[in-house]
């Protein structure tokens, strides 16, 4: 099945399309920057804000550069952009997203895959990656780092690839799941130097943490934030499969399934599936997807069933989908018009799914609007300068507080064993606060002695309380616990 032969329709279309690939990426980058700057939405008001805050305040609090949950590699690279505010972090992620798409195209082109020119549009406009790219999350950097590693391996620069992949766990912890696949590839190629270099990132961060910050050379293990009892519950094993429309969209989902089928049929395909493609693309996607499905099913490793994590391996899904498109167009590979129609439908459906779910410019959701209402009322009451006890990271962001300065902000956990300071405010939310403090009556502070100055309920018929703000000018420290 040689769709790249001079007689094939793909070959003829590719000769024309390749002239526009680079201009496409330039236009796509400018478009995404404009759209993300216009957007009023904060994609993931929890983790997305928290990762940004760690990067933003790491220059004030250098220990945050090795904050395990914050992901040190992400914090390091994002921090210069984060100094310009949340939109600076979003710009960084747009850069990562378009960069990952660029590398995905280069990988497909280097592997001589047919329809490589579709890799960029499919990844940039995929429903999940379009939203995640406009955030302060770590997934775009993970995807970029992963694609950079594969790109250098395809180009024969294994040692460079090994060093890059060694940093993957410090973009997201799942890197510890993926790095062994690269180790297997190097082992099968008998490249023992590159295999050893996969540990270089861990060794480097262990030494820095041990010498300068944590004074513990095993801090990466000892401070792992994903061990212990999970607070988020568990769900269906096929949770991610069932939500495929929101991850990939209809067309990429169908093509990924077809692409996986090409493995047992690989002897019929030109180019043949290489060891790198099978190990680093197909296996990476499957290991990541299956692992997160199991994590959520069993409720382990802090899994919350968040769909956004799959954005880490969306580039691999796109490369697999190109193989699927190769299989799909097998009967018509010499009909230029038919191939153009099929390709247009594939990209068109992807863009339709994305715009239908996200819109060109994303709007603030109910939770964000509720948080903004709380912040406005706190300012109207002139309480924004008070010490704040709060679990949700968005409130410090909206009130322009340094969440790591204990004279400005403290976590709700502090109230389990201590009284709030005088003239402080307690900001409880139904999301993070609801998980951590399900029974307000068990707090060490007597909430009944404080004034509930703000209450925000859901705008629907449920009348669920979303936020509560408590304040009392003077706290009676003689209260019994």
GROMACS .gro file of C-alpha atoms in nm:
model
  481
    1UNK     CA    1   0.000   0.000   0.000
    2UNK     CA    2   0.235   0.272  -0.127
    3UNK     CA    3   0.040   0.595  -0.111
    4UNK     CA    4   0.361   0.790  -0.157
    5UNK     CA    5   0.442   0.655  -0.502
    6UNK     CA    6   0.454   0.916  -0.782
    7UNK     CA    7   0.128   0.778  -0.923
    8UNK     CA    8  -0.070   0.815  -0.602
    9UNK     CA    9  -0.308   1.104  -0.536
   10UNK     CA   10  -0.145   1.165  -0.197
   11UNK     CA   11   0.194   1.219  -0.358
   12UNK     CA   12   0.054   1.477  -0.598
   13UNK     CA   13  -0.139   1.659  -0.324
   14UNK     CA   14   0.161   1.648  -0.087
   15UNK     CA   15   0.384   1.826  -0.340
   16UNK     CA   16   0.141   2.118  -0.340
   17UNK     CA   17   0.043   2.108   0.031
   18UNK     CA   18   0.403   2.107   0.157
   19UNK     CA   19   0.448   2.458   0.016
   20UNK     CA   20   0.186   2.586   0.259
   21UNK     CA   21   0.275   2.387   0.571
   22UNK     CA   22   0.516   2.642   0.717
   23UNK     CA   23   0.290   2.943   0.645
   24UNK     CA   24   0.005   2.745   0.803
   25UNK     CA   25   0.193   2.707   1.131
   26UNK     CA   26   0.280   3.077   1.137
   27UNK     CA   27  -0.084   3.174   1.078
   28UNK     CA   28  -0.209   2.916   1.330
   29UNK     CA   29   0.026   3.050   1.598
   30UNK     CA   30  -0.082   3.410   1.543
   31UNK     CA   31  -0.449   3.302   1.541
   32UNK     CA   32  -0.416   3.109   1.866
   33UNK     CA   33  -0.234   3.395   2.037
   34UNK     CA   34  -0.505   3.643   1.933
   35UNK     CA   35  -0.786   3.407   2.033
   36UNK     CA   36  -0.628   3.318   2.370
   37UNK     CA   37  -0.569   3.683   2.455
   38UNK     CA   38  -0.932   3.764   2.371
   39UNK     CA   39  -1.070   3.473   2.574
   40UNK     CA   40  -1.221   3.554   2.912
   41UNK     CA   41  -1.222   3.191   3.018
   42UNK     CA   42  -0.971   3.032   3.254
   43UNK     CA   43  -0.938   2.672   3.138
   44UNK     CA   44  -0.929   2.473   3.462
   45UNK     CA   45  -0.960   2.728   3.738
   46UNK     CA   46  -0.795   2.485   3.982
   47UNK     CA   47  -0.476   2.321   3.857
   48UNK     CA   48  -0.442   2.563   3.566
   49UNK     CA   49  -0.421   2.856   3.804
   50UNK     CA   50  -0.206   2.672   4.058
   51UNK     CA   51   0.063   2.577   3.805
   52UNK     CA   52   0.068   2.935   3.684
   53UNK     CA   53   0.097   3.068   4.040
   54UNK     CA   54   0.390   2.840   4.120
   55UNK     CA   55   0.568   2.961   3.806
   56UNK     CA   56   0.469   3.323   3.870
   57UNK     CA   57   0.593   3.336   4.229
   58UNK     CA   58   0.897   3.109   4.187
   59UNK     CA   59   1.118   3.415   4.144
   60UNK     CA   60   0.998   3.546   4.481
   61UNK     CA   61   1.008   3.205   4.649
   62UNK     CA   62   1.294   3.011   4.478
   63UNK     CA   63   1.202   2.687   4.657
   64UNK     CA   64   0.903   2.669   4.423
   65UNK     CA   65   1.142   2.593   4.137
   66UNK     CA   66   1.163   2.243   4.287
   67UNK     CA   67   0.799   2.213   4.390
   68UNK     CA   68   0.721   1.848   4.313
   69UNK     CA   69   0.350   1.891   4.237
   70UNK     CA   70   0.421   2.209   4.040
   71UNK     CA   71   0.653   2.016   3.803
   72UNK     CA   72   1.003   2.172   3.815
   73UNK     CA   73   1.072   2.159   3.438
   74UNK     CA   74   0.744   2.334   3.364
   75UNK     CA   75   0.803   2.590   3.639
   76UNK     CA   76   1.152   2.668   3.508
   77UNK     CA   77   1.046   2.725   3.148
   78UNK     CA   78   0.713   2.894   3.218
   79UNK     CA   79   0.834   3.129   3.492
   80UNK     CA   80   0.970   3.406   3.261
   81UNK     CA   81   0.637   3.418   3.076
   82UNK     CA   82   0.436   3.400   3.400
   83UNK     CA   83   0.593   3.723   3.522
   84UNK     CA   84   0.363   3.896   3.271
   85UNK     CA   85   0.057   3.747   3.439
   86UNK     CA   86  -0.175   3.460   3.362
   87UNK     CA   87  -0.191   3.548   2.992
   88UNK     CA   88   0.187   3.518   2.983
   89UNK     CA   89   0.157   3.155   3.094
   90UNK     CA   90  -0.113   3.102   2.832
   91UNK     CA   91   0.119   3.243   2.565
   92UNK     CA   92   0.386   2.994   2.677
   93UNK     CA   93   0.142   2.705   2.640
   94UNK     CA   94   0.025   2.822   2.298
   95UNK     CA   95   0.390   2.825   2.197
   96UNK     CA   96   0.430   2.469   2.330
   97UNK     CA   97   0.114   2.353   2.155
   98UNK     CA   98   0.205   2.489   1.813
   99UNK     CA   99   0.561   2.365   1.865
  100UNK     CA  100   0.432   2.015   1.941
  101UNK     CA  101   0.218   2.028   1.625
  102UNK     CA  102   0.518   2.140   1.422
  103UNK     CA  103   0.728   1.851   1.553
  104UNK     CA  104   0.443   1.607   1.492
  105UNK     CA  105   0.440   1.714   1.126
  106UNK     CA  106   0.821   1.687   1.106
  107UNK     CA  107   0.809   1.338   1.257
  108UNK     CA  108   0.541   1.225   1.011
  109UNK     CA  109   0.739   1.378   0.726
  110UNK     CA  110   1.065   1.215   0.837
  111UNK     CA  111   0.893   0.878   0.866
  112UNK     CA  112   0.757   0.942   0.512
  113UNK     CA  113   0.401   0.886   0.627
  114UNK     CA  114   0.131   0.975   0.375
  115UNK     CA  115  -0.087   1.274   0.467
  116UNK     CA  116   0.188   1.411   0.693
  117UNK     CA  117   0.069   1.760   0.596
  118UNK     CA  118  -0.254   1.695   0.790
  119UNK     CA  119  -0.071   1.640   1.121
  120UNK     CA  120  -0.057   2.010   1.205
  121UNK     CA  121  -0.425   2.097   1.144
  122UNK     CA  122  -0.550   1.782   1.318
  123UNK     CA  123  -0.347   1.844   1.634
  124UNK     CA  124  -0.389   2.220   1.656
  125UNK     CA  125  -0.768   2.204   1.613
  126UNK     CA  126  -0.837   1.884   1.809
  127UNK     CA  127  -1.112   1.959   2.068
  128UNK     CA  128  -0.907   1.881   2.377
  129UNK     CA  129  -0.578   2.038   2.274
  130UNK     CA  130  -0.748   2.359   2.155
  131UNK     CA  131  -0.877   2.419   2.507
  132UNK     CA  132  -0.578   2.290   2.705
  133UNK     CA  133  -0.338   2.503   2.499
  134UNK     CA  134  -0.515   2.814   2.630
  135UNK     CA  135  -0.440   2.738   2.994
  136UNK     CA  136  -0.172   2.738   3.261
  137UNK     CA  137  -0.156   2.357   3.264
  138UNK     CA  138   0.145   2.131   3.212
  139UNK     CA  139   0.008   1.905   2.936
  140UNK     CA  140   0.126   2.119   2.639
  141UNK     CA  141   0.488   2.114   2.760
  142UNK     CA  142   0.469   1.738   2.816
  143UNK     CA  143   0.344   1.690   2.459
  144UNK     CA  144   0.618   1.917   2.321
  145UNK     CA  145   0.893   1.739   2.519
  146UNK     CA  146   0.764   1.398   2.413
  147UNK     CA  147   0.755   1.497   2.045
  148UNK     CA  148   1.102   1.653   2.070
  149UNK     CA  149   1.239   1.322   2.200
  150UNK     CA  150   1.076   1.121   1.921
  151UNK     CA  151   1.187   1.378   1.661
  152UNK     CA  152   1.553   1.347   1.755
  153UNK     CA  153   1.534   0.969   1.760
  154UNK     CA  154   1.384   0.964   1.411
  155UNK     CA  155   1.672   1.193   1.309
  156UNK     CA  156   1.929   0.953   1.456
  157UNK     CA  157   2.033   1.174   1.750
  158UNK     CA  158   1.958   0.930   2.029
  159UNK     CA  159   2.171   1.089   2.301
  160UNK     CA  160   1.999   1.427   2.259
  161UNK     CA  161   1.662   1.251   2.264
  162UNK     CA  162   1.754   1.062   2.581
  163UNK     CA  163   1.847   1.382   2.769
  164UNK     CA  164   1.522   1.549   2.658
  165UNK     CA  165   1.308   1.253   2.762
  166UNK     CA  166   1.490   1.239   3.096
  167UNK     CA  167   1.319   1.573   3.174
  168UNK     CA  168   0.973   1.441   3.083
  169UNK     CA  169   0.884   1.331   3.440
  170UNK     CA  170   0.948   1.688   3.554
  171UNK     CA  171   0.695   1.822   3.307
  172UNK     CA  172   0.440   1.569   3.430
  173UNK     CA  173   0.482   1.265   3.653
  174UNK     CA  174   0.353   1.034   3.378
  175UNK     CA  175   0.698   1.073   3.227
  176UNK     CA  176   0.805   0.795   3.460
  177UNK     CA  177   0.556   0.572   3.274
  178UNK     CA  178   0.674   0.673   2.928
  179UNK     CA  179   1.053   0.687   2.976
  180UNK     CA  180   1.083   0.304   3.006
  181UNK     CA  181   0.944   0.272   2.652
  182UNK     CA  182   1.236   0.481   2.530
  183UNK     CA  183   1.464   0.264   2.743
  184UNK     CA  184   1.323  -0.045   2.570
  185UNK     CA  185   1.382   0.114   2.229
  186UNK     CA  186   1.746   0.195   2.315
  187UNK     CA  187   1.793  -0.155   2.457
  188UNK     CA  188   1.664  -0.318   2.139
  189UNK     CA  189   1.897  -0.093   1.940
  190UNK     CA  190   2.183  -0.179   2.179
  191UNK     CA  191   2.237   0.191   2.247
  192UNK     CA  192   2.337   0.157   2.611
  193UNK     CA  193   2.473   0.512   2.646
  194UNK     CA  194   2.136   0.666   2.551
  195UNK     CA  195   1.959   0.421   2.778
  196UNK     CA  196   2.172   0.539   3.072
  197UNK     CA  197   2.117   0.904   2.982
  198UNK     CA  198   1.744   0.858   3.042
  199UNK     CA  199   1.829   0.894   3.411
  200UNK     CA  200   2.016   1.225   3.366
  201UNK     CA  201   1.716   1.449   3.444
  202UNK     CA  202   1.635   1.261   3.762
  203UNK     CA  203   1.997   1.265   3.873
  204UNK     CA  204   2.024   1.639   3.805
  205UNK     CA  205   1.707   1.732   3.995
  206UNK     CA  206   1.796   1.493   4.279
  207UNK     CA  207   2.132   1.666   4.322
  208UNK     CA  208   1.989   2.019   4.304
  209UNK     CA  209   1.716   1.930   4.554
  210UNK     CA  210   1.955   1.749   4.783
  211UNK     CA  211   2.220   2.023   4.785
  212UNK     CA  212   2.020   2.344   4.780
  213UNK     CA  213   1.649   2.309   4.856
  214UNK     CA  214   1.519   1.996   5.023
  215UNK     CA  215   1.849   1.863   5.166
  216UNK     CA  216   1.727   1.518   5.068
  217UNK     CA  217   1.872   1.346   4.762
  218UNK     CA  218   1.565   1.120   4.748
  219UNK     CA  219   1.316   1.408   4.761
  220UNK     CA  220   1.158   1.302   4.432
  221UNK     CA  221   1.038   0.982   4.598
  222UNK     CA  222   0.979   1.116   4.947
  223UNK     CA  223   0.772   1.413   4.832
  224UNK     CA  224   0.567   1.231   4.568
  225UNK     CA  225   0.227   1.406   4.583
  226UNK     CA  226   0.041   1.112   4.430
  227UNK     CA  227   0.086   0.852   4.704
  228UNK     CA  228  -0.150   0.789   4.990
  229UNK     CA  229  -0.525   0.785   5.002
  230UNK     CA  230  -0.702   0.949   4.708
  231UNK     CA  231  -0.976   1.200   4.784
  232UNK     CA  232  -1.139   1.205   4.444
  233UNK     CA  233  -1.316   0.870   4.425
  234UNK     CA  234  -1.317   0.643   4.121
  235UNK     CA  235  -1.520   0.574   3.809
  236UNK     CA  236  -1.582   0.361   3.504
  237UNK     CA  237  -1.290   0.182   3.339
  238UNK     CA  238  -1.409   0.309   3.000
  239UNK     CA  239  -1.447   0.670   3.114
  240UNK     CA  240  -1.195   0.805   2.863
  241UNK     CA  241  -1.323   0.585   2.582
  242UNK     CA  242  -1.679   0.707   2.639
  243UNK     CA  243  -1.564   1.069   2.620
  244UNK     CA  244  -1.375   1.028   2.293
  245UNK     CA  245  -1.573   1.306   2.124
  246UNK     CA  246  -1.438   1.558   2.376
  247UNK     CA  247  -1.084   1.423   2.352
  248UNK     CA  248  -1.027   1.372   1.982
  249UNK     CA  249  -1.349   1.451   1.798
  250UNK     CA  250  -1.530   1.209   1.568
  251UNK     CA  251  -1.281   1.189   1.283
  252UNK     CA  252  -0.960   1.144   1.485
  253UNK     CA  253  -1.132   0.885   1.707
  254UNK     CA  254  -1.234   0.677   1.404
  255UNK     CA  255  -0.890   0.710   1.247
  256UNK     CA  256  -0.710   0.611   1.569
  257UNK     CA  257  -0.912   0.289   1.577
  258UNK     CA  258  -0.823   0.222   1.213
  259UNK     CA  259  -0.462   0.316   1.284
  260UNK     CA  260  -0.436   0.057   1.560
  261UNK     CA  261  -0.564  -0.204   1.316
  262UNK     CA  262  -0.269  -0.134   1.086
  263UNK     CA  263  -0.025  -0.296   1.329
  264UNK     CA  264  -0.124  -0.658   1.250
  265UNK     CA  265  -0.148  -0.557   0.882
  266UNK     CA  266   0.183  -0.373   0.878
  267UNK     CA  267   0.346  -0.590   0.610
  268UNK     CA  268   0.103  -0.442   0.357
  269UNK     CA  269   0.199  -0.082   0.433
  270UNK     CA  270   0.461   0.142   0.275
  271UNK     CA  271   0.647   0.274   0.459
  272UNK     CA  272   0.657  -0.016   0.702
  273UNK     CA  273   0.597   0.054   1.068
  274UNK     CA  274   0.941   0.112   1.218
  275UNK     CA  275   1.051   0.005   1.565
  276UNK     CA  276   1.046   0.370   1.669
  277UNK     CA  277   0.691   0.419   1.543
  278UNK     CA  278   0.557   0.109   1.717
  279UNK     CA  279   0.745   0.159   2.045
  280UNK     CA  280   0.743   0.536   2.083
  281UNK     CA  281   0.418   0.634   1.913
  282UNK     CA  282   0.173   0.345   1.931
  283UNK     CA  283   0.292   0.203   2.266
  284UNK     CA  284   0.326   0.547   2.427
  285UNK     CA  285  -0.033   0.631   2.341
  286UNK     CA  286  -0.168   0.294   2.457
  287UNK     CA  287   0.033   0.284   2.782
  288UNK     CA  288  -0.071   0.637   2.875
  289UNK     CA  289  -0.439   0.593   2.782
  290UNK     CA  290  -0.476   0.252   2.947
  291UNK     CA  291  -0.285   0.358   3.260
  292UNK     CA  292  -0.509   0.660   3.321
  293UNK     CA  293  -0.818   0.450   3.258
  294UNK     CA  294  -0.702   0.208   3.528
  295UNK     CA  295  -0.601   0.489   3.766
  296UNK     CA  296  -0.951   0.637   3.752
  297UNK     CA  297  -1.120   0.296   3.767
  298UNK     CA  298  -0.926   0.204   4.081
  299UNK     CA  299  -0.914   0.558   4.222
  300UNK     CA  300  -0.535   0.553   4.265
  301UNK     CA  301  -0.247   0.800   4.219
  302UNK     CA  302  -0.470   1.101   4.277
  303UNK     CA  303  -0.670   1.038   3.960
  304UNK     CA  304  -0.976   1.256   3.921
  305UNK     CA  305  -1.077   1.119   3.582
  306UNK     CA  306  -0.974   1.449   3.421
  307UNK     CA  307  -1.004   1.431   3.042
  308UNK     CA  308  -0.738   1.694   2.989
  309UNK     CA  309  -0.451   1.459   3.078
  310UNK     CA  310  -0.493   1.285   2.741
  311UNK     CA  311  -0.366   1.604   2.574
  312UNK     CA  312  -0.019   1.478   2.669
  313UNK     CA  313  -0.035   1.206   2.403
  314UNK     CA  314  -0.264   1.371   2.147
  315UNK     CA  315   0.032   1.410   1.908
  316UNK     CA  316   0.078   1.031   1.918
  317UNK     CA  317  -0.294   0.989   1.851
  318UNK     CA  318  -0.262   1.214   1.546
  319UNK     CA  319   0.030   1.010   1.411
  320UNK     CA  320  -0.172   0.692   1.462
  321UNK     CA  321  -0.469   0.855   1.290
  322UNK     CA  322  -0.253   0.924   0.983
  323UNK     CA  323  -0.192   0.551   0.958
  324UNK     CA  324  -0.568   0.506   0.992
  325UNK     CA  325  -0.626   0.749   0.706
  326UNK     CA  326  -0.378   0.551   0.499
  327UNK     CA  327  -0.591   0.241   0.555
  328UNK     CA  328  -0.916   0.427   0.493
  329UNK     CA  329  -0.804   0.568   0.158
  330UNK     CA  330  -0.646   0.247   0.034
  331UNK     CA  331  -0.924   0.179  -0.223
  332UNK     CA  332  -0.909   0.534  -0.364
  333UNK     CA  333  -0.538   0.616  -0.332
  334UNK     CA  334  -0.510   0.696  -0.706
  335UNK     CA  335  -0.817   0.922  -0.718
  336UNK     CA  336  -0.704   1.274  -0.642
  337UNK     CA  337  -1.051   1.428  -0.605
  338UNK     CA  338  -1.169   1.152  -0.372
  339UNK     CA  339  -0.860   1.185  -0.150
  340UNK     CA  340  -0.905   1.564  -0.127
  341UNK     CA  341  -1.270   1.522  -0.030
  342UNK     CA  342  -1.191   1.265   0.240
  343UNK     CA  343  -0.906   1.476   0.382
  344UNK     CA  344  -1.124   1.788   0.386
  345UNK     CA  345  -1.402   1.603   0.566
  346UNK     CA  346  -1.157   1.471   0.828
  347UNK     CA  347  -1.015   1.814   0.910
  348UNK     CA  348  -1.356   1.981   0.878
  349UNK     CA  349  -1.519   1.746   1.128
  350UNK     CA  350  -1.236   1.803   1.373
  351UNK     CA  351  -1.274   2.180   1.353
  352UNK     CA  352  -1.652   2.148   1.378
  353UNK     CA  353  -1.626   1.937   1.696
  354UNK     CA  354  -1.389   2.189   1.850
  355UNK     CA  355  -1.588   2.499   1.765
  356UNK     CA  356  -1.910   2.328   1.872
  357UNK     CA  357  -1.763   2.238   2.212
  358UNK     CA  358  -1.534   2.533   2.282
  359UNK     CA  359  -1.619   2.810   2.039
  360UNK     CA  360  -1.350   3.016   1.870
  361UNK     CA  361  -1.311   3.235   2.179
  362UNK     CA  362  -1.384   3.045   2.501
  363UNK     CA  363  -1.629   3.195   2.751
  364UNK     CA  364  -1.608   3.182   3.128
  365UNK     CA  365  -1.807   2.896   3.277
  366UNK     CA  366  -2.043   2.904   3.575
  367UNK     CA  367  -1.773   2.821   3.830
  368UNK     CA  368  -1.543   3.096   3.710
  369UNK     CA  369  -1.822   3.354   3.709
  370UNK     CA  370  -1.918   3.254   4.063
  371UNK     CA  371  -1.558   3.297   4.181
  372UNK     CA  372  -1.538   3.637   4.012
  373UNK     CA  373  -1.859   3.742   4.191
  374UNK     CA  374  -1.706   3.642   4.526
  375UNK     CA  375  -1.392   3.842   4.450
  376UNK     CA  376  -1.598   4.147   4.355
  377UNK     CA  377  -1.799   4.131   4.677
  378UNK     CA  378  -1.484   4.087   4.888
  379UNK     CA  379  -1.345   4.403   4.728
  380UNK     CA  380  -1.670   4.589   4.784
  381UNK     CA  381  -1.650   4.499   5.154
  382UNK     CA  382  -1.285   4.615   5.148
  383UNK     CA  383  -1.165   4.280   5.282
  384UNK     CA  384  -0.918   4.198   5.003
  385UNK     CA  385  -0.618   4.306   5.214
  386UNK     CA  386  -0.709   4.072   5.502
  387UNK     CA  387  -0.529   3.745   5.564
  388UNK     CA  388  -0.730   3.485   5.369
  389UNK     CA  389  -0.785   3.118   5.454
  390UNK     CA  390  -0.881   2.945   5.131
  391UNK     CA  391  -0.830   2.620   4.940
  392UNK     CA  392  -0.919   2.731   4.588
  393UNK     CA  393  -0.625   2.888   4.400
  394UNK     CA  394  -0.844   3.113   4.186
  395UNK     CA  395  -0.933   3.342   4.477
  396UNK     CA  396  -0.574   3.450   4.543
  397UNK     CA  397  -0.539   3.504   4.169
  398UNK     CA  398  -0.851   3.721   4.145
  399UNK     CA  399  -0.755   3.921   4.454
  400UNK     CA  400  -0.395   3.956   4.331
  401UNK     CA  401  -0.246   3.794   4.639
  402UNK     CA  402   0.077   3.597   4.669
  403UNK     CA  403  -0.061   3.255   4.771
  404UNK     CA  404   0.278   3.148   4.910
  405UNK     CA  405   0.314   3.448   5.143
  406UNK     CA  406   0.172   3.332   5.475
  407UNK     CA  407   0.097   3.689   5.573
  408UNK     CA  408  -0.148   3.708   5.281
  409UNK     CA  409  -0.286   3.355   5.236
  410UNK     CA  410  -0.316   3.036   5.432
  411UNK     CA  411  -0.472   2.705   5.340
  412UNK     CA  412  -0.795   2.591   5.500
  413UNK     CA  413  -0.597   2.303   5.647
  414UNK     CA  414  -0.457   2.554   5.896
  415UNK     CA  415  -0.797   2.572   6.065
  416UNK     CA  416  -0.789   2.209   6.168
  417UNK     CA  417  -0.549   2.277   6.452
  418UNK     CA  418  -0.547   2.653   6.498
  419UNK     CA  419  -0.778   2.951   6.523
  420UNK     CA  420  -0.790   3.207   6.241
  421UNK     CA  421  -0.600   3.523   6.303
  422UNK     CA  422  -0.789   3.835   6.398
  423UNK     CA  423  -0.952   4.027   6.116
  424UNK     CA  424  -0.896   3.747   5.867
  425UNK     CA  425  -1.145   3.600   5.622
  426UNK     CA  426  -1.234   3.238   5.558
  427UNK     CA  427  -1.326   3.163   5.198
  428UNK     CA  428  -1.488   2.822   5.157
  429UNK     CA  429  -1.572   2.675   4.816
  430UNK     CA  430  -1.778   2.369   4.726
  431UNK     CA  431  -1.502   2.223   4.507
  432UNK     CA  432  -1.173   2.207   4.698
  433UNK     CA  433  -1.320   2.313   5.031
  434UNK     CA  434  -1.602   2.066   4.984
  435UNK     CA  435  -1.355   1.781   4.950
  436UNK     CA  436  -1.128   1.887   5.234
  437UNK     CA  437  -1.395   2.010   5.479
  438UNK     CA  438  -1.715   1.819   5.421
  439UNK     CA  439  -1.829   1.887   5.776
  440UNK     CA  440  -1.782   2.254   5.864
  441UNK     CA  441  -1.890   2.182   6.220
  442UNK     CA  442  -1.567   1.991   6.282
  443UNK     CA  443  -1.344   2.289   6.214
  444UNK     CA  444  -1.136   2.404   6.508
  445UNK     CA  445  -1.280   2.753   6.464
  446UNK     CA  446  -1.635   2.809   6.581
  447UNK     CA  447  -1.796   2.927   6.255
  448UNK     CA  448  -2.105   3.023   6.452
  449UNK     CA  449  -1.909   3.306   6.616
  450UNK     CA  450  -1.812   3.453   6.277
  451UNK     CA  451  -2.023   3.647   6.030
  452UNK     CA  452  -2.111   3.486   5.699
  453UNK     CA  453  -2.073   3.796   5.484
  454UNK     CA  454  -2.097   3.640   5.136
  455UNK     CA  455  -2.294   3.343   5.008
  456UNK     CA  456  -2.299   3.243   4.641
  457UNK     CA  457  -2.540   2.973   4.526
  458UNK     CA  458  -2.566   2.794   4.192
  459UNK     CA  459  -2.789   2.980   3.943
  460UNK     CA  460  -2.985   2.662   3.866
  461UNK     CA  461  -3.272   2.515   4.064
  462UNK     CA  462  -3.039   2.311   4.288
  463UNK     CA  463  -2.955   2.619   4.498
  464UNK     CA  464  -2.628   2.450   4.588
  465UNK     CA  465  -2.396   2.675   4.786
  466UNK     CA  466  -2.082   2.734   4.580
  467UNK     CA  467  -1.896   2.981   4.802
  468UNK     CA  468  -1.914   3.107   5.159
  469UNK     CA  469  -1.705   3.388   5.305
  470UNK     CA  470  -1.677   3.434   5.684
  471UNK     CA  471  -1.533   3.734   5.864
  472UNK     CA  472  -1.510   3.864   6.217
  473UNK     CA  473  -1.304   4.170   6.318
  474UNK     CA  474  -1.189   4.015   6.645
  475UNK     CA  475  -1.153   3.640   6.699
  476UNK     CA  476  -1.232   3.507   7.045
  477UNK     CA  477  -0.935   3.278   7.115
  478UNK     CA  478  -1.097   3.155   7.436
  479UNK     CA  479  -1.341   2.941   7.242
  480UNK     CA  480  -1.319   2.571   7.316
  481UNK     CA  481  -1.220   2.332   7.040
   0.00000   0.00000   0.00000
